[in-house]
Short mmCIF file of C-alpha atoms in Angstrom, two decimals:
data_model
loop_
_atom_site.label_atom_id
_atom_site.label_comp_id
_atom_site.label_asym_id
_atom_site.label_seq_id
_atom_site.Cartn_x
_atom_site.Cartn_y
_atom_site.Cartn_z
CA MET A 1 0.07 0.56 -0.02
CA LEU A 2 2.50 1.65 0.86
CA LYS A 3 5.37 1.27 -2.06
CA VAL A 4 1.75 2.40 -4.45
CA TYR A 5 1.23 5.69 -2.69
CA SER A 6 4.62 6.65 -2.62
CA LYS A 7 4.80 6.04 -6.45
CA PHE A 8 1.57 8.09 -6.50
CA LEU A 9 3.61 10.92 -5.00
CA ASP A 10 6.41 10.37 -7.17
CA VAL A 11 5.14 11.01 -9.95
CA LEU A 12 2.84 14.08 -8.78
CA GLU A 13 6.30 15.41 -7.23
CA LYS A 14 7.28 15.30 -10.97
CA ILE A 15 4.35 17.41 -11.69
CA GLN A 16 5.48 19.16 -9.69
CA LYS A 17 9.18 19.99 -10.39
CA ALA A 18 8.21 20.13 -13.76
CA VAL A 19 5.84 23.37 -12.47
CA LEU A 20 8.48 24.91 -10.91
CA ALA A 21 10.99 24.34 -14.09
CA ILE A 22 9.02 26.29 -16.12
CA THR A 23 7.47 29.09 -13.41
CA VAL A 24 10.76 30.03 -11.92
CA PRO A 25 12.22 30.88 -14.75
CA VAL A 26 9.35 32.75 -16.15
CA MET A 27 9.59 34.75 -12.88
CA VAL A 28 13.17 35.34 -13.16
CA PHE A 29 13.06 36.96 -16.51
CA VAL A 30 9.42 39.15 -15.56
CA MET A 31 11.47 40.37 -13.17
CA LEU A 32 14.77 40.85 -14.67
CA TYR A 33 12.26 42.56 -17.53
CA GLN A 34 10.42 45.06 -14.97
CA VAL A 35 13.88 46.19 -13.95
CA ILE A 36 15.73 46.36 -17.70
CA LEU A 37 12.88 48.35 -17.51
CA ARG A 38 12.48 50.50 -15.43
CA TYR A 39 15.80 51.41 -14.46
CA VAL A 40 17.88 51.46 -17.64
CA PHE A 41 15.21 52.34 -19.75
CA ALA A 42 13.31 54.29 -17.83
CA HIS A 43 10.25 53.75 -18.25
CA SER A 44 7.27 51.66 -16.99
CA ASN A 45 5.97 48.47 -19.17
CA SER A 46 2.71 48.86 -20.76
CA TRP A 47 0.44 45.90 -18.36
CA SER A 48 1.58 49.06 -15.58
CA GLU A 49 -2.22 50.29 -14.14
CA GLU A 50 -2.67 52.55 -10.58
CA VAL A 51 0.18 51.38 -7.74
CA THR A 52 1.22 48.10 -8.70
CA SER A 53 2.80 46.39 -12.53
CA GLY A 54 0.63 43.53 -14.17
CA SER A 55 4.44 42.66 -14.67
CA GLU A 56 5.24 43.35 -10.35
CA GLU A 57 1.94 41.01 -9.37
CA LEU A 58 2.50 38.39 -12.43
CA ALA A 59 6.36 37.53 -10.77
CA ARG A 60 5.15 38.08 -7.15
CA TYR A 61 1.76 34.89 -8.14
CA LEU A 62 4.16 32.78 -9.54
CA PHE A 63 6.86 33.10 -6.13
CA ILE A 64 3.92 32.02 -4.14
CA TYR A 65 2.75 29.34 -6.12
CA ASP A 66 6.37 27.90 -6.14
CA VAL A 67 6.70 28.74 -2.79
CA MET A 68 3.53 26.08 -1.83
CA ILE A 69 4.78 24.01 -4.86
CA GLY A 70 7.91 23.63 -3.14
CA ALA A 71 6.90 23.50 0.39
CA ALA A 72 4.92 20.15 -0.52
CA ILE A 73 8.59 18.84 -1.74
CA ALA A 74 10.89 20.19 1.24
CA ILE A 75 8.37 18.26 2.86
CA ARG A 76 8.40 14.44 1.08
CA ARG A 77 12.45 15.13 1.63
CA ASN A 78 12.35 16.03 5.00
CA SER A 79 14.54 19.49 4.14
CA HIS A 80 12.55 22.22 6.04
CA LEU A 81 13.58 24.38 8.97
CA GLN A 82 13.15 22.54 11.92
CA ILE A 83 15.34 22.44 14.64
CA ASP A 84 16.18 18.99 16.06
CA ILE A 85 19.46 19.42 18.82
CA LEU A 86 16.57 17.58 20.93
CA ILE A 87 15.46 14.81 18.94
CA ASN A 88 19.13 14.17 18.17
CA CYS A 89 19.92 13.34 21.66
CA PHE A 90 17.25 10.54 21.11
CA SER A 91 16.91 6.87 19.95
CA PRO A 92 15.69 5.94 16.35
CA LYS A 93 12.94 4.92 17.89
CA VAL A 94 12.24 8.01 19.95
CA LYS A 95 12.68 10.27 16.76
CA ARG A 96 10.34 8.22 14.37
CA ILE A 97 7.70 8.47 17.88
CA PHE A 98 8.12 12.93 17.06
CA THR A 99 8.68 13.01 13.51
CA ILE A 100 5.13 10.59 13.62
CA ILE A 101 3.45 13.14 16.72
CA ALA A 102 4.74 16.53 14.93
CA THR A 103 3.81 15.07 11.39
CA LEU A 104 0.26 14.07 12.82
CA ALA A 105 0.10 18.02 14.17
CA GLY A 106 0.79 19.73 11.12
CA ILE A 107 -1.43 17.89 9.02
CA VAL A 108 -3.96 19.02 11.57
CA PHE A 109 -4.17 22.62 11.35
CA LEU A 110 -2.97 21.72 6.86
CA VAL A 111 -6.76 20.43 7.41
CA LEU A 112 -7.53 23.86 9.52
CA LEU A 113 -6.00 25.91 7.34
CA PHE A 114 -7.50 24.46 4.61
CA GLN A 115 -10.91 25.25 4.94
CA TYR A 116 -9.79 29.32 5.68
CA SER A 117 -8.35 29.35 2.12
CA LEU A 118 -10.66 27.15 0.76
CA GLN A 119 -12.76 30.78 2.24
CA LEU A 120 -11.13 33.12 0.98
CA CYS A 121 -10.37 31.88 -3.21
CA THR A 122 -15.02 31.97 -2.75
CA GLN A 123 -14.84 35.11 -0.88
CA ALA A 124 -12.18 36.50 -3.57
CA ALA A 125 -13.20 35.43 -6.89
CA SER A 126 -15.15 38.38 -7.95
CA ASN A 127 -12.44 40.65 -7.21
CA ILE A 128 -10.20 41.10 -9.92
CA SER A 129 -6.51 41.65 -9.72
CA PRO A 130 -5.53 45.34 -10.92
CA GLY A 131 -1.89 45.19 -13.01
CA VAL A 132 -2.88 41.23 -14.74
CA GLY A 133 -6.68 41.47 -15.02
CA ILE A 134 -6.54 37.78 -13.40
CA SER A 135 -9.12 37.17 -10.28
CA MET A 136 -7.65 36.97 -7.36
CA ALA A 137 -8.95 33.67 -7.05
CA VAL A 138 -6.41 32.63 -8.96
CA PRO A 139 -3.68 33.46 -6.83
CA TYR A 140 -5.17 32.54 -4.05
CA ALA A 141 -5.82 29.16 -5.16
CA ALA A 142 -1.96 28.66 -4.18
CA MET A 143 -2.54 28.62 -0.62
CA PRO A 144 -5.61 25.81 -1.21
CA ILE A 145 -4.18 23.39 -3.65
CA GLY A 146 0.09 23.52 -2.04
CA ILE A 147 -2.18 22.84 1.31
CA VAL A 148 -3.97 19.86 -0.26
CA LEU A 149 0.36 18.73 -1.69
CA MET A 150 1.59 18.89 1.66
CA ILE A 151 -1.15 17.14 3.79
CA LEU A 152 -0.30 14.14 0.62
CA THR A 153 3.50 14.24 1.86
CA SER A 154 2.92 14.18 5.59
CA ILE A 155 0.82 11.49 4.87
CA GLU A 156 3.52 10.06 3.35
CA VAL A 157 5.81 10.61 5.85
CA VAL A 158 4.08 9.77 8.78
CA LEU A 159 2.91 6.23 7.09
CA GLU A 160 7.25 5.78 6.34
CA ASN A 161 7.87 6.44 9.89
CA ILE A 162 5.08 3.88 10.97
CA VAL A 163 6.83 1.21 8.96
CA LYS A 164 9.43 2.01 11.04
CA PHE A 165 8.66 2.58 13.70
CA ARG A 166 7.51 -1.60 13.46
CA SER A 167 10.47 -3.22 11.50
CA GLU A 168 12.74 -1.88 14.35
CA GLU A 169 10.28 -3.44 16.71
CA VAL A 170 10.47 -6.66 15.16
CA PRO A 171 14.17 -8.77 16.86
CA ASN A 172 16.73 -10.15 14.52
CA GLY A 173 16.11 -13.51 15.32
#
């Protein structure tokens, strides 16, 4: 069961990395374009409206999506920011218990956050961004999409740690 789920997440991660491979260079290009126009040619781009230009908005929205997608990959790779000095003092079995508890607490928090992010998306759907001219539900959707990805990867982390914990309990002999 875990192997099938992990293979599903492998495919999902490849899709996430493909999205990042497209959005990060686009974001960099858009920001570079904006900087060159503004500081080299002393000219604003044609997307400008009121305070924020469309290229700045586009770069901001791409960055938000990239962070949310990257956070899910970081959870799966256990490369998110953590303070583990205390946990490193314990045995591997105790580390696994702490990891399971902390990840389950994170999942509970993500589920609650997911509910609020959906409400925010529906409330923002009627608002239009001034620079890009899209519904604000599109950038706000980064939150529920990222949360779902993080929950899926967190479930895998919990399952893997449970399986490893159980295999450590079995005596060799």
